[in-house]
Coordinates of C-alpha atoms and ligand atoms in Angstrom, one line a residue:
Chain A
X1 CA 110.6 120.2 163.7
X2 CA 107.9 118.4 161.9
X3 CA 107.2 116.6 165.2
X4 CA 106.8 119.7 167.2
X5 CA 104.3 121.1 164.7
X6 CA 102.2 117.9 165.0
X7 CA 101.4 118.7 168.6
X8 CA 100.3 122.4 168.3
X9 CA 97.0 121.6 166.3
X10 CA 94.9 120.2 169.1
X11 CA 92.0 118.3 167.2
X12 CA 91.2 114.7 167.0
X13 CA 92.7 113.4 163.8
X14 CA 90.4 110.4 163.9
X15 CA 87.3 112.5 164.3
X16 CA 88.5 114.5 161.4
X17 CA 88.9 111.5 159.2
X18 CA 85.5 110.1 160.6
X19 CA 87.1 107.0 161.7
X20 CA 84.5 104.6 163.2
X21 CA 87.0 101.7 163.9
X22 CA 90.9 101.3 163.9
X23 CA 92.2 98.1 162.7
X24 CA 95.4 97.1 164.6
X25 CA 96.9 95.7 161.3
X26 CA 96.5 99.4 159.8
X27 CA 99.7 100.8 161.0
X28 CA 99.2 104.1 159.2
X29 CA 96.2 104.8 161.4
X30 CA 98.4 104.2 164.7
X31 CA 101.2 106.3 163.8
X32 CA 99.4 109.6 164.8
X33 CA 99.3 108.3 168.3
X34 CA 102.8 106.8 168.7
X35 CA 106.0 108.8 169.6
X36 CA 109.4 108.2 167.9
X37 CA 110.1 105.6 170.6
X38 CA 106.7 103.8 169.8
X39 CA 105.3 105.0 173.1
X40 CA 101.5 105.8 173.2
X41 CA 101.3 109.6 173.2
X42 CA 99.1 111.2 175.7
X43 CA 95.9 112.8 174.7
X44 CA 97.1 116.2 175.9
X45 CA 99.8 116.1 173.2
X46 CA 97.9 114.6 170.3
X47 CA 94.5 116.1 170.8
X48 CA 92.8 112.9 170.4
X49 CA 89.2 112.6 171.8
X50 CA 88.6 110.1 174.6
X51 CA 86.7 107.6 172.3
X52 CA 89.3 107.5 169.7
X53 CA 92.3 107.4 172.3
X54 CA 90.8 104.2 173.8
X55 CA 90.2 102.7 170.4
X56 CA 93.7 103.5 169.2
X57 CA 95.3 102.4 172.5
X58 CA 93.6 99.0 172.1
X59 CA 94.8 98.7 168.5
X60 CA 98.5 99.6 169.5
X61 CA 98.6 97.0 172.2
X62 CA 97.3 94.4 169.7
X63 CA 99.9 95.5 167.1
X64 CA 102.6 95.3 169.7
X65 CA 101.5 91.7 170.7
X66 CA 101.8 90.6 166.9
X67 CA 105.3 92.2 166.4
X68 CA 103.9 94.6 164.0
X69 CA 105.3 97.4 166.2
X70 CA 107.8 97.3 169.0
X71 CA 107.1 97.6 172.7
X72 CA 110.1 99.5 173.4
X73 CA 113.0 101.1 171.5
X74 CA 116.1 101.5 173.7
X75 CA 119.7 101.9 173.1
X76 CA 120.1 98.1 172.6
X77 CA 117.2 97.8 170.3
X78 CA 117.6 100.9 168.2
X79 CA 115.5 100.9 165.2
X80 CA 117.8 102.5 162.3
X81 CA 114.8 104.5 161.1
X82 CA 112.1 104.6 163.9
X83 CA 109.2 104.9 161.4
X84 CA 110.5 102.4 158.8
X85 CA 107.7 100.0 159.9
X86 CA 104.7 102.2 159.8
X87 CA 105.5 104.4 156.9
Chain B
X1 CA 78.4 81.7 165.9
X2 CA 80.8 84.5 166.7
X3 CA 82.8 86.5 164.3
X4 CA 86.5 86.1 164.8
X5 CA 89.9 86.9 163.1
X6 CA 93.0 85.1 163.9
X7 CA 96.5 86.4 162.8
X8 CA 99.3 83.9 163.0
X9 CA 103.0 84.1 162.2
X10 CA 104.7 81.2 160.5
X11 CA 108.5 80.7 161.1
X12 CA 110.5 82.2 158.0
X13 CA 112.7 79.1 157.8
X14 CA 109.9 77.1 156.1
X15 CA 109.8 76.7 152.3
X16 CA 107.0 78.3 150.3
X17 CA 105.3 74.9 150.1
X18 CA 105.6 74.3 153.9
X19 CA 104.1 77.7 154.5
X20 CA 101.1 77.0 152.3
X21 CA 100.5 73.7 154.0
X22 CA 100.6 75.5 157.5
X23 CA 98.0 77.9 156.3
X24 CA 95.8 75.1 155.1
X25 CA 96.2 73.2 158.2
X26 CA 94.9 76.3 160.2
X27 CA 91.9 76.5 157.7
X28 CA 91.1 72.8 158.1
X29 CA 91.2 73.2 162.0
X30 CA 88.5 75.9 161.6
X31 CA 86.5 73.8 159.2
X32 CA 86.7 70.7 161.6
X33 CA 85.4 72.9 164.4
X34 CA 82.3 73.9 162.4
X35 CA 83.7 77.2 161.6
X36 CA 83.1 79.0 158.3
X37 CA 86.0 80.7 156.7
X38 CA 85.0 84.1 155.2
X39 CA 88.4 85.4 154.0
X40 CA 92.1 85.0 154.1
X41 CA 94.6 87.9 154.1
X42 CA 98.1 87.1 153.1
X43 CA 100.4 89.8 154.6
X44 CA 103.5 88.0 153.4
X45 CA 107.0 87.7 154.9
X46 CA 107.5 90.7 157.3
X47 CA 110.2 91.9 159.5
X48 CA 109.2 91.5 163.1
X49 CA 109.2 94.5 165.3
X50 CA 111.2 92.5 168.0
X51 CA 112.8 89.0 168.0
X52 CA 110.6 86.0 168.5
X53 CA 112.1 82.6 169.2
X54 CA 115.4 84.0 167.6
X55 CA 113.7 84.8 164.5
X56 CA 113.7 88.3 163.0
X57 CA 111.2 87.7 160.1
X58 CA 107.8 85.9 159.9
X59 CA 105.2 84.9 157.5
X60 CA 102.0 86.7 158.5
X61 CA 98.6 85.5 157.7
X62 CA 95.0 86.5 158.8
X63 CA 91.9 84.4 158.6
X64 CA 88.5 85.8 159.0
X65 CA 85.7 83.3 160.0
X66 CA 82.6 82.7 162.1
X67 CA 82.8 79.8 164.6
X68 CA 81.2 78.6 167.8
X69 CA 82.8 79.8 170.9
X70 CA 84.4 76.4 171.7
X71 CA 86.3 76.2 168.4
X72 CA 88.7 79.1 169.6
X73 CA 90.1 76.9 172.4
X74 CA 90.7 74.0 170.2
X75 CA 92.3 76.2 167.4
X76 CA 94.6 78.1 170.0
X77 CA 95.5 74.7 171.7
X78 CA 96.7 73.4 168.3
X79 CA 98.6 76.7 167.4
X80 CA 100.3 76.6 170.7
X81 CA 101.7 73.2 170.1
X82 CA 102.7 73.9 166.6
X83 CA 106.4 74.8 166.8
X84 CA 106.2 76.3 163.4
X85 CA 104.0 79.1 164.5
X86 CA 105.9 81.9 166.1
X87 CA 102.8 83.9 167.4
X88 CA 99.1 84.0 167.0
X89 CA 96.3 86.3 168.2
X90 CA 92.5 85.9 167.9
X91 CA 90.3 88.9 168.1
X92 CA 86.5 88.5 168.6
X93 CA 84.0 91.0 167.1
X94 CA 80.9 90.9 169.1
X95 CA 78.7 94.0 169.2
X96 CA 76.7 95.3 166.1
X97 CA 79.0 98.1 165.4
X98 CA 82.2 95.9 165.4
X99 CA 80.6 93.3 163.2
X100 CA 79.6 95.9 160.8
X101 CA 83.2 97.0 160.7
X102 CA 84.3 93.4 160.5
X103 CA 82.3 92.9 157.4
X104 CA 83.9 96.0 155.8
X105 CA 87.4 94.4 156.5
X106 CA 86.2 91.0 155.1
X107 CA 84.9 92.7 152.0
X108 CA 88.2 94.6 151.5
X109 CA 90.4 91.6 151.9
X110 CA 88.4 89.3 149.5
X111 CA 88.5 92.1 146.9
X112 CA 92.2 92.6 147.1
X113 CA 93.0 88.9 147.1
X114 CA 90.9 88.0 144.2
X115 CA 92.4 90.8 142.1
X116 CA 96.1 90.0 143.0
X117 CA 97.9 86.9 142.7
X118 CA 98.7 86.1 146.2
X119 CA 101.8 83.8 145.6
X120 CA 103.3 86.5 143.4
X121 CA 102.6 89.0 146.3
X122 CA 104.3 86.7 148.7
X123 CA 107.6 86.3 146.7
X124 CA 107.7 90.1 146.2
X125 CA 107.5 90.6 149.8
X126 CA 110.2 88.1 150.4
X127 CA 112.6 90.0 147.9
X128 CA 111.7 93.3 149.4
X129 CA 112.7 92.2 153.0
X130 CA 115.9 90.5 151.7
X131 CA 117.1 93.7 149.8
X132 CA 116.4 95.6 152.8
X133 CA 118.9 93.8 154.9
Ligands
ZN1 ZN1 87.9 111.5 167.9

């Protein structure tokens, strides 16, 4: 339910917080743009602006490469609590 | 001279002493390549988001430094051949805006590492990850 509410407000959370740069190690910053399965959420659902979407996409890809967040969450690799890593 | 950060993950099977010497080794490579170390961020033992070389945990360290461009290939070559390093990634901060953000990060890291005892933080992180299992 909380998830659904998140999509309804369509504004860029990063613009709202006046974010100039997203560090890939700052997982709290990435979580607004990740789905429960750690997919990058499209802009039409999150409301991110183009500038911040590109910034966060780059950061998410770096975080994946350094095993800070998973590439995929499938049936074999279920995380008990999907958001435990970025809480 | 360019601005870089390199994150590397050390195997969790090493002892605390061995981990420290691995970190020192990386720092000395940077120094030998005429790089200047600006800050070290000790992220401690963390659970990996996916298995790497049959390991589920790793010891994360990030070094921030300025160095000439050819230093990176030598550093990465040595990291690649080091079997105790599970993974590494270097990020270059090039334009003015990025460098300004980079400096902010370095300041934040050096402030937090000087106020806290890093070895204490590391052992706490180990305990936390063990109790989570
Ligand atoms: Zn924005």
